[in-house]
PDB file of C-alpha atoms in Angstrom:
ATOM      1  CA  UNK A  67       0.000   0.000   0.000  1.00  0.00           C
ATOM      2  CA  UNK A  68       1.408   3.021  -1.307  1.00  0.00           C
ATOM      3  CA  UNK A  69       1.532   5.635   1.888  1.00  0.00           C
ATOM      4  CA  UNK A  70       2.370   8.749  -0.302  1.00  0.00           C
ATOM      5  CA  UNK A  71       3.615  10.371  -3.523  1.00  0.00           C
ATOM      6  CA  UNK A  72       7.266  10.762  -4.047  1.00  0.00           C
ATOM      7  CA  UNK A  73       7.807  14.263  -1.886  1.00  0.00           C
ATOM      8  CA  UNK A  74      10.818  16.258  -1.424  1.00  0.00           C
ATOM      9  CA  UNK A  75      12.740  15.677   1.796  1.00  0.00           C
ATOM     10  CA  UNK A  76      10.014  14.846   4.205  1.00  0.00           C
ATOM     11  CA  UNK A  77       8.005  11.779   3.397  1.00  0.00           C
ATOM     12  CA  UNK A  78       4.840  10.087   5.469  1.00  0.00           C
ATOM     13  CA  UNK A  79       4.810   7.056   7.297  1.00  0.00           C
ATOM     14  CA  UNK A  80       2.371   4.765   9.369  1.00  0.00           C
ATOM     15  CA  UNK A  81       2.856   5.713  12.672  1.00  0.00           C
ATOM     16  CA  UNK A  82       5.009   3.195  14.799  1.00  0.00           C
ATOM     17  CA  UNK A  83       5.345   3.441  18.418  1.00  0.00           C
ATOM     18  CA  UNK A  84       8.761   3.554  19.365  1.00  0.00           C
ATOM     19  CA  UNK A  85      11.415   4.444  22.261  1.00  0.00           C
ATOM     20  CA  UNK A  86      13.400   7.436  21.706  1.00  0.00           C
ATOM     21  CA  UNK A  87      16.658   7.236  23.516  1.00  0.00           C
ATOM     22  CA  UNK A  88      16.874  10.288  26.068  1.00  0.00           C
ATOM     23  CA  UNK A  89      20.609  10.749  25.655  1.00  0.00           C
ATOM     24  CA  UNK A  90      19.746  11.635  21.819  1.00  0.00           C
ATOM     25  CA  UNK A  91      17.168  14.613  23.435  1.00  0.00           C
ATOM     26  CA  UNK A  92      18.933  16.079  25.891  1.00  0.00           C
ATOM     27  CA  UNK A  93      22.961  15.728  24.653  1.00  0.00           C
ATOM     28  CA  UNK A  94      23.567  14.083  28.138  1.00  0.00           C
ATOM     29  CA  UNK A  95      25.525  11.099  28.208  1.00  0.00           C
ATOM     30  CA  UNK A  96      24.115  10.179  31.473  1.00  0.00           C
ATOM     31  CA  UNK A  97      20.311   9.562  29.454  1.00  0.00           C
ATOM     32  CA  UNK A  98      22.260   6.849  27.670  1.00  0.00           C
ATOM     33  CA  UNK A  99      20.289   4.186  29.155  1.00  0.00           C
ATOM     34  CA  UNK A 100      16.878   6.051  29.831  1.00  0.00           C
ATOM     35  CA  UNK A 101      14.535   5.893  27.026  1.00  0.00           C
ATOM     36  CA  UNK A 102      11.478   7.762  26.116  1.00  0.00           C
ATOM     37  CA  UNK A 103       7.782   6.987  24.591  1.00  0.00           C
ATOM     38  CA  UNK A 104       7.048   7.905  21.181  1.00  0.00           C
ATOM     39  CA  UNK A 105       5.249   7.679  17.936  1.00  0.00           C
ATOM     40  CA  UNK A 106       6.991   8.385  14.412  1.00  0.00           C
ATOM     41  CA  UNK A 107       5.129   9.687  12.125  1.00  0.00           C
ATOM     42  CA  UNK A 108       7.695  10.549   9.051  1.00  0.00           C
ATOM     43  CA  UNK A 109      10.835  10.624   7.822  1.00  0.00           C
ATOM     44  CA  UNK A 110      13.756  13.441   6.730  1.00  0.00           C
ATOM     45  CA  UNK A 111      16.359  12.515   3.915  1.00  0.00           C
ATOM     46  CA  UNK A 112      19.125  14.806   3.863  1.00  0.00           C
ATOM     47  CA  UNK A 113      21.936  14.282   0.901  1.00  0.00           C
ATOM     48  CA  UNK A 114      24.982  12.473   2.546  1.00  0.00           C
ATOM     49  CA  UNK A 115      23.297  11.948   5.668  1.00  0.00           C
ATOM     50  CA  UNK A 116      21.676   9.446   8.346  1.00  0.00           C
ATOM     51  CA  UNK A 117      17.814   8.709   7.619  1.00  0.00           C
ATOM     52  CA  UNK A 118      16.118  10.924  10.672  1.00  0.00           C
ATOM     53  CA  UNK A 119      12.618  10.498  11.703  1.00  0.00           C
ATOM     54  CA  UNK A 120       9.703  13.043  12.872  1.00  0.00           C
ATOM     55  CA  UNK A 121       8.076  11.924  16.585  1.00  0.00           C
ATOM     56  CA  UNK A 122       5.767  12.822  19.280  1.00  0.00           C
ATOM     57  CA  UNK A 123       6.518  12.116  23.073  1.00  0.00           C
ATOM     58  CA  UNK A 124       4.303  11.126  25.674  1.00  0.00           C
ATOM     59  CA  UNK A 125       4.477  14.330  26.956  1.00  0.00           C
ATOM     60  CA  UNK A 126       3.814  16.719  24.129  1.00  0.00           C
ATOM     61  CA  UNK A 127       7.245  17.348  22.529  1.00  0.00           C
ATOM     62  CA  UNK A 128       7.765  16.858  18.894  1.00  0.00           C
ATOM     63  CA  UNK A 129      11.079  16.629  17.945  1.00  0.00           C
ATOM     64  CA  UNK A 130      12.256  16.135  14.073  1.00  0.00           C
ATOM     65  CA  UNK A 131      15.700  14.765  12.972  1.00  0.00           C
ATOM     66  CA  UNK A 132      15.818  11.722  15.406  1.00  0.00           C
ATOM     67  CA  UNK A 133      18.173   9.935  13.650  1.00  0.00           C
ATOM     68  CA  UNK A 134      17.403   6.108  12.685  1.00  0.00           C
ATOM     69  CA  UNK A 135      20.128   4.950  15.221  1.00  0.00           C
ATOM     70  CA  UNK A 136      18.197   6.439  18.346  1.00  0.00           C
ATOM     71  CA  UNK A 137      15.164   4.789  17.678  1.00  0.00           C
ATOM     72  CA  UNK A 138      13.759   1.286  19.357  1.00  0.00           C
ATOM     73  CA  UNK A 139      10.597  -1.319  19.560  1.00  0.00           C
ATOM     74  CA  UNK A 140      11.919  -2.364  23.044  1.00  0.00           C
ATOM     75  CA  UNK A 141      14.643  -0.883  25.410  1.00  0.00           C
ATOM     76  CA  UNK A 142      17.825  -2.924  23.416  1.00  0.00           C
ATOM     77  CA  UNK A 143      19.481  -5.515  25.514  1.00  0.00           C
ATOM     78  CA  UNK A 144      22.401  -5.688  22.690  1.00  0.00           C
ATOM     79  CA  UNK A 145      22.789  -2.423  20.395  1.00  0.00           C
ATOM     80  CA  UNK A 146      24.460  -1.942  17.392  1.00  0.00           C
ATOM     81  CA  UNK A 147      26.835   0.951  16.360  1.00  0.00           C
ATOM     82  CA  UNK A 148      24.416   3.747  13.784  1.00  0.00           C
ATOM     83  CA  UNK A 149      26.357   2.636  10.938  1.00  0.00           C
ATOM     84  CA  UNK A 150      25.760  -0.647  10.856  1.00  0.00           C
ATOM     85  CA  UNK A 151      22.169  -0.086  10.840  1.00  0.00           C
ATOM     86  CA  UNK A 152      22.052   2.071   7.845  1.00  0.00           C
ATOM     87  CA  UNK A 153      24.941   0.651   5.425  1.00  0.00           C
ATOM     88  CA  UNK A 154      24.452   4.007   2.875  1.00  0.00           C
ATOM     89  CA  UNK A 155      24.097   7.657   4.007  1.00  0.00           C
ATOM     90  CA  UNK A 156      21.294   9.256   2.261  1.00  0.00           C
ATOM     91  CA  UNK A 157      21.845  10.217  -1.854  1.00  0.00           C
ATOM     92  CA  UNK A 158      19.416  12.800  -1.970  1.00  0.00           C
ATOM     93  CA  UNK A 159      16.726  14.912  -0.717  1.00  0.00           C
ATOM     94  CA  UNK A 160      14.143  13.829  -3.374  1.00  0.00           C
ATOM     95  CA  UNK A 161      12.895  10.620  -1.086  1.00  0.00           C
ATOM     96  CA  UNK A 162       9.579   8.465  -1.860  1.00  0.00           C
ATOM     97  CA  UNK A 163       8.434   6.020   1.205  1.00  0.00           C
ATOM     98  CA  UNK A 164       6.049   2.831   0.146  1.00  0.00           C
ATOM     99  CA  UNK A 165       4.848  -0.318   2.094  1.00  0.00           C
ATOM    100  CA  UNK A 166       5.386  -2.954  -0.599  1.00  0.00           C
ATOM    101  CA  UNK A 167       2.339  -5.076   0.633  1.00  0.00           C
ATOM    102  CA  UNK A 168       4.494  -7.998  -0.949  1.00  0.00           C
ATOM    103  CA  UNK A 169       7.190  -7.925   2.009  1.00  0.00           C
ATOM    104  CA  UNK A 170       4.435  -7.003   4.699  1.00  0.00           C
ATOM    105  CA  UNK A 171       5.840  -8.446   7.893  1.00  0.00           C
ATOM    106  CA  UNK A 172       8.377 -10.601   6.412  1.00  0.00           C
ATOM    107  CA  UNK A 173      11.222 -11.882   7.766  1.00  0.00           C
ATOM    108  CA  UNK A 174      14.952 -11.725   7.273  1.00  0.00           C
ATOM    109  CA  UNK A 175      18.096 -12.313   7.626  1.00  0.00           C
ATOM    110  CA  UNK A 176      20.398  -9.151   7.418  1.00  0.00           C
ATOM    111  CA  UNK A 177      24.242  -8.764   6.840  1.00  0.00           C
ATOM    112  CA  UNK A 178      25.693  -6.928   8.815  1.00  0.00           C
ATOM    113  CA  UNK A 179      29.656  -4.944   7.968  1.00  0.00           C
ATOM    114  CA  UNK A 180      30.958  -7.436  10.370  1.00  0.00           C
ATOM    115  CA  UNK A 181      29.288 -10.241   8.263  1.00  0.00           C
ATOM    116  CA  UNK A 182      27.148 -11.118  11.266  1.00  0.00           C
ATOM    117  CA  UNK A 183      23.746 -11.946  10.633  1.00  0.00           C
ATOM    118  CA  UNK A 184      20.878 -10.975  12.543  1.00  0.00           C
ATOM    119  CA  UNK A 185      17.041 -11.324  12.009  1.00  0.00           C
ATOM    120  CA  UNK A 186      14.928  -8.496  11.136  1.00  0.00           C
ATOM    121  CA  UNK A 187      11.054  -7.918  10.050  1.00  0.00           C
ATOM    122  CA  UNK A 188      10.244  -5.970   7.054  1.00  0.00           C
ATOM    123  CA  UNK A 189       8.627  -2.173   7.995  1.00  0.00           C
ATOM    124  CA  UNK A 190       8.546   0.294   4.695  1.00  0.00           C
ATOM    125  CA  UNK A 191      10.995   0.759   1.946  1.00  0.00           C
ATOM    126  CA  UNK A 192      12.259   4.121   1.194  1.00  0.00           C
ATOM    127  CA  UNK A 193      13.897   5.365  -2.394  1.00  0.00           C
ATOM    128  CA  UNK A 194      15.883   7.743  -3.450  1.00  0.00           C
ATOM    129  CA  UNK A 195      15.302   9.628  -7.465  1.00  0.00           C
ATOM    130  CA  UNK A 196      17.039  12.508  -9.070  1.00  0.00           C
ATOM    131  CA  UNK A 197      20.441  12.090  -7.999  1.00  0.00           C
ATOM    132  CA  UNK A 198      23.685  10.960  -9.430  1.00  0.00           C
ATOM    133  CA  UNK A 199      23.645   7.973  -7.816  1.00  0.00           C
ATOM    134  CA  UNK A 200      20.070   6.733  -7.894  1.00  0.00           C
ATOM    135  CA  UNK A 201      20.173   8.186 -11.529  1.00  0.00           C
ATOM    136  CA  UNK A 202      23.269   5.599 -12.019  1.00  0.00           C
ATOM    137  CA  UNK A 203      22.206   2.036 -12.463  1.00  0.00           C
ATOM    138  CA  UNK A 204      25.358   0.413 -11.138  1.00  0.00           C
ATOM    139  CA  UNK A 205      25.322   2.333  -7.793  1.00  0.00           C
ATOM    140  CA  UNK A 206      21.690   2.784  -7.443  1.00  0.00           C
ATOM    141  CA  UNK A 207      20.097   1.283  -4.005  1.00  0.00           C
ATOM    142  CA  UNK A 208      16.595   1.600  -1.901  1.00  0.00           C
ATOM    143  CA  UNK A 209      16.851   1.711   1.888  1.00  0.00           C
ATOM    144  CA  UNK A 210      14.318  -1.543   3.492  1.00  0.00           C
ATOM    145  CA  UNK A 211      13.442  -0.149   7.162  1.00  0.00           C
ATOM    146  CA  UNK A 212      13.600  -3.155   9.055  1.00  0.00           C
ATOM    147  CA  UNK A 213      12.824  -3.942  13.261  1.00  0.00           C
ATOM    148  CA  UNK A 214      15.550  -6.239  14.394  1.00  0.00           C
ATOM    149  CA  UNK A 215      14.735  -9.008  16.808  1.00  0.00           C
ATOM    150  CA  UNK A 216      16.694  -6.907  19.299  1.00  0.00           C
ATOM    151  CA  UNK A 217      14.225  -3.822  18.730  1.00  0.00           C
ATOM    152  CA  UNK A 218      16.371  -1.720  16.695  1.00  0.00           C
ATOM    153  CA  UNK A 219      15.448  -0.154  13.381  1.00  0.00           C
ATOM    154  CA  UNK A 220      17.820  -1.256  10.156  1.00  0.00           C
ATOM    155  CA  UNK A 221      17.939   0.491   6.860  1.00  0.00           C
ATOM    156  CA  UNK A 222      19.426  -1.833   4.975  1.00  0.00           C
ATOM    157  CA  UNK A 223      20.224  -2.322   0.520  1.00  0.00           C
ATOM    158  CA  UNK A 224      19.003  -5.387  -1.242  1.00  0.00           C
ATOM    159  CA  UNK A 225      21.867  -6.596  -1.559  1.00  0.00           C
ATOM    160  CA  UNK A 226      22.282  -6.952   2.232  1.00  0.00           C
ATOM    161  CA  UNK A 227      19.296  -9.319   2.883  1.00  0.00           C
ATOM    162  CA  UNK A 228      18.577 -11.924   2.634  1.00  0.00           C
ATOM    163  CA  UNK A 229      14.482 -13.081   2.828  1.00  0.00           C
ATOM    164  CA  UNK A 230      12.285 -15.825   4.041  1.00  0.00           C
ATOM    165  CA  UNK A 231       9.298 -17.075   3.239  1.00  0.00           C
ATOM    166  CA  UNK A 232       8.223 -20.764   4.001  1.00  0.00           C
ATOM    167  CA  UNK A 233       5.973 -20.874   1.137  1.00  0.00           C
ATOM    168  CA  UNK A 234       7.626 -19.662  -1.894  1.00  0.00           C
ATOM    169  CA  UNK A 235      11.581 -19.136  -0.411  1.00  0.00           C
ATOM    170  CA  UNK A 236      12.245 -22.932  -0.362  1.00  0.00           C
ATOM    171  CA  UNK A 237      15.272 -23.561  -2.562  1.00  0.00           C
ATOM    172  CA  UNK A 238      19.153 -22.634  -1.745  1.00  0.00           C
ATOM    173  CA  UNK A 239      21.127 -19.912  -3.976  1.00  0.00           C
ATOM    174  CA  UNK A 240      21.548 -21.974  -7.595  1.00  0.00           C
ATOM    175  CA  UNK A 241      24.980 -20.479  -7.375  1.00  0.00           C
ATOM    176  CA  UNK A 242      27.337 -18.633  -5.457  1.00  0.00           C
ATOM    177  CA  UNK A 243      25.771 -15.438  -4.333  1.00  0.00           C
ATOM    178  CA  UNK A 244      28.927 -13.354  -5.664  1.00  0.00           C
ATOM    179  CA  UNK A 245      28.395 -14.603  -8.578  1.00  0.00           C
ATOM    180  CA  UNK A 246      25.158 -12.329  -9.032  1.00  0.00           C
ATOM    181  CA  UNK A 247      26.056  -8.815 -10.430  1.00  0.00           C
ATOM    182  CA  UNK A 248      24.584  -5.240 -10.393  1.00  0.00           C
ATOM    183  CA  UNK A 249      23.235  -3.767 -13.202  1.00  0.00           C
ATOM    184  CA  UNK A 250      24.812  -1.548 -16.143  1.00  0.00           C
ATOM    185  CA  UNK A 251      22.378  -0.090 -17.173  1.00  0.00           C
ATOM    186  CA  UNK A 252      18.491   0.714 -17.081  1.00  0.00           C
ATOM    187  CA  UNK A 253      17.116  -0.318 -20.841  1.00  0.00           C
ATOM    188  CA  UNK A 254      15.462   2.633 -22.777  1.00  0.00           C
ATOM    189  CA  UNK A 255      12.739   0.978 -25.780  1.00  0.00           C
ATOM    190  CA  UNK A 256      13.089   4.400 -27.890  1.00  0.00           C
ATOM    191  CA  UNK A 257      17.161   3.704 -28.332  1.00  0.00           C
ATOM    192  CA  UNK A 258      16.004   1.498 -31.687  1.00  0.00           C
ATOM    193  CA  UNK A 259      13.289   4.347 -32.486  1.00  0.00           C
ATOM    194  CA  UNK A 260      15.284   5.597 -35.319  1.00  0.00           C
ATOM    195  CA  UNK A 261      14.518   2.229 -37.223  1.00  0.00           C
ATOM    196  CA  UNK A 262      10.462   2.763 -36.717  1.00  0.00           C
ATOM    197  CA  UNK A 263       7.756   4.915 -36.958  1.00  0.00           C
ATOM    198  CA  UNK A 264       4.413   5.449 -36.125  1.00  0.00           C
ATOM    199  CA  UNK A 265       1.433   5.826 -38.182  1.00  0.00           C
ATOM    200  CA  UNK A 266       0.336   9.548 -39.058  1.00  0.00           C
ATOM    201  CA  UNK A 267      -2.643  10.039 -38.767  1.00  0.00           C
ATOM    202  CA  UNK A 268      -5.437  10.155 -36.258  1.00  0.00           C
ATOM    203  CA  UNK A 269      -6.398   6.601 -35.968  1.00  0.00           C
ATOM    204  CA  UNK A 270      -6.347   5.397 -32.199  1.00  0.00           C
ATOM    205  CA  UNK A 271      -5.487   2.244 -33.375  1.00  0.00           C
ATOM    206  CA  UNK A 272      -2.657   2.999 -35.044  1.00  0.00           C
ATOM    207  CA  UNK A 273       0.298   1.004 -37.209  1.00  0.00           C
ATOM    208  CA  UNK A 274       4.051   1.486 -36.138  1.00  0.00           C
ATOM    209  CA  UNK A 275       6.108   0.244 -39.375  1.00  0.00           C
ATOM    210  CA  UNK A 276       9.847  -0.006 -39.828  1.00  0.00           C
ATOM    211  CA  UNK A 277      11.488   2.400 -41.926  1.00  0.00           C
ATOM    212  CA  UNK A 278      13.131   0.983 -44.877  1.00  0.00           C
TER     213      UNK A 278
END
């Protein structure tokens, strides 16, 4: 279910209830461990940049640029540094969010830099368009938010998960997982136009011949 249109820097979400950890709030690093009730309710992308969130305490304070990394399901009993959570800063302002309805609540496995593995549930996806890099097919990536069994939120590439699914996900990888490449390029089906044309005239129904 699509939750909105692709906007510029701020982008919907459903809400999700979250802790907020103090420490992030106050710049104390005594609030480390103390953690606060929230809701998000959207997310920030800022070019070159963590993926920040837009919430509402329990008592009335909305605060906007909590970044990914300071927000939690359950108090964590085993934390993660902020850049293993989200592999790729931000490429651009120009952000979309959808809720493929595909991966609702699915489960996964996730890779982490360390090459641990940890398991994670499937949230919303968020994309990037109009940048050099999303614009570029070899480097272009989507961000999956994920909630780790541990309560954490992930942000995490395709190419960093891997997903599960008792009916359909049965078989193993038909080769080595390396072995799978990016792509070069994103195919255009007007680079052969020169050889065709189309019909003029005003039929709706019209003929495309190739030009001899």
């Amino acid at each position: 279910m699509l939750l909105n249109e692709s906007n510029v820097l701020n982008a919907n979400i459903h809400n999700l209830k979250l802790k907020v950890r103090r420490s992030w709030l106050t710049k104390k690093e005594s609030d480390i461990n103390i953690y606060e009730n929230c809701y998000a309710f959207g997310v920030q992308s800022v070019a070159g940049k963590i993926l920040t969130f837009h919430i509402m305490t329990d008592y009335g304070m909305l605060r906007s640029r909590v970044p990914i990394s300071e927000l939690f399901f359950k108090e964590p009993k085993i934390d993660i540094p902020s850049d293993f959570k989200q592999l790729w800063d931000c490429f651009s302002e120009n952000v979309s969010v959808i809720e493929y309805s595909y991966l609702a609540e699915k489960r996964c496995q996730v890779i982490l830099k360390d090459k641990s593995m940890i398991w994670a549930t499937y949230l919303f996806t968020v994309d990037w368009f109009s940048n050099p890099y999303s614009d570029e097919p070899t480097d272009y990536k989507c961000g999956h938010i994920l909630e780790s069994d541990d309560g954490y939120l992930l942000c995490q590439p395709n190419n960093r998960i891997y997903w599960k699914d008792s009916n359909w996900v049965t078989k193993d990888f038909p080769i080595v997982p390396k072995d799978f490449k990016v792509d070069v390029e994103l195919k255009c089906v007007e680079s052969s136009s020169d050889r065709w044309v189309s019909q003029d005239s005003s039929s709706f129904y019209y003929d495309i011949n190739e030009i001899k």
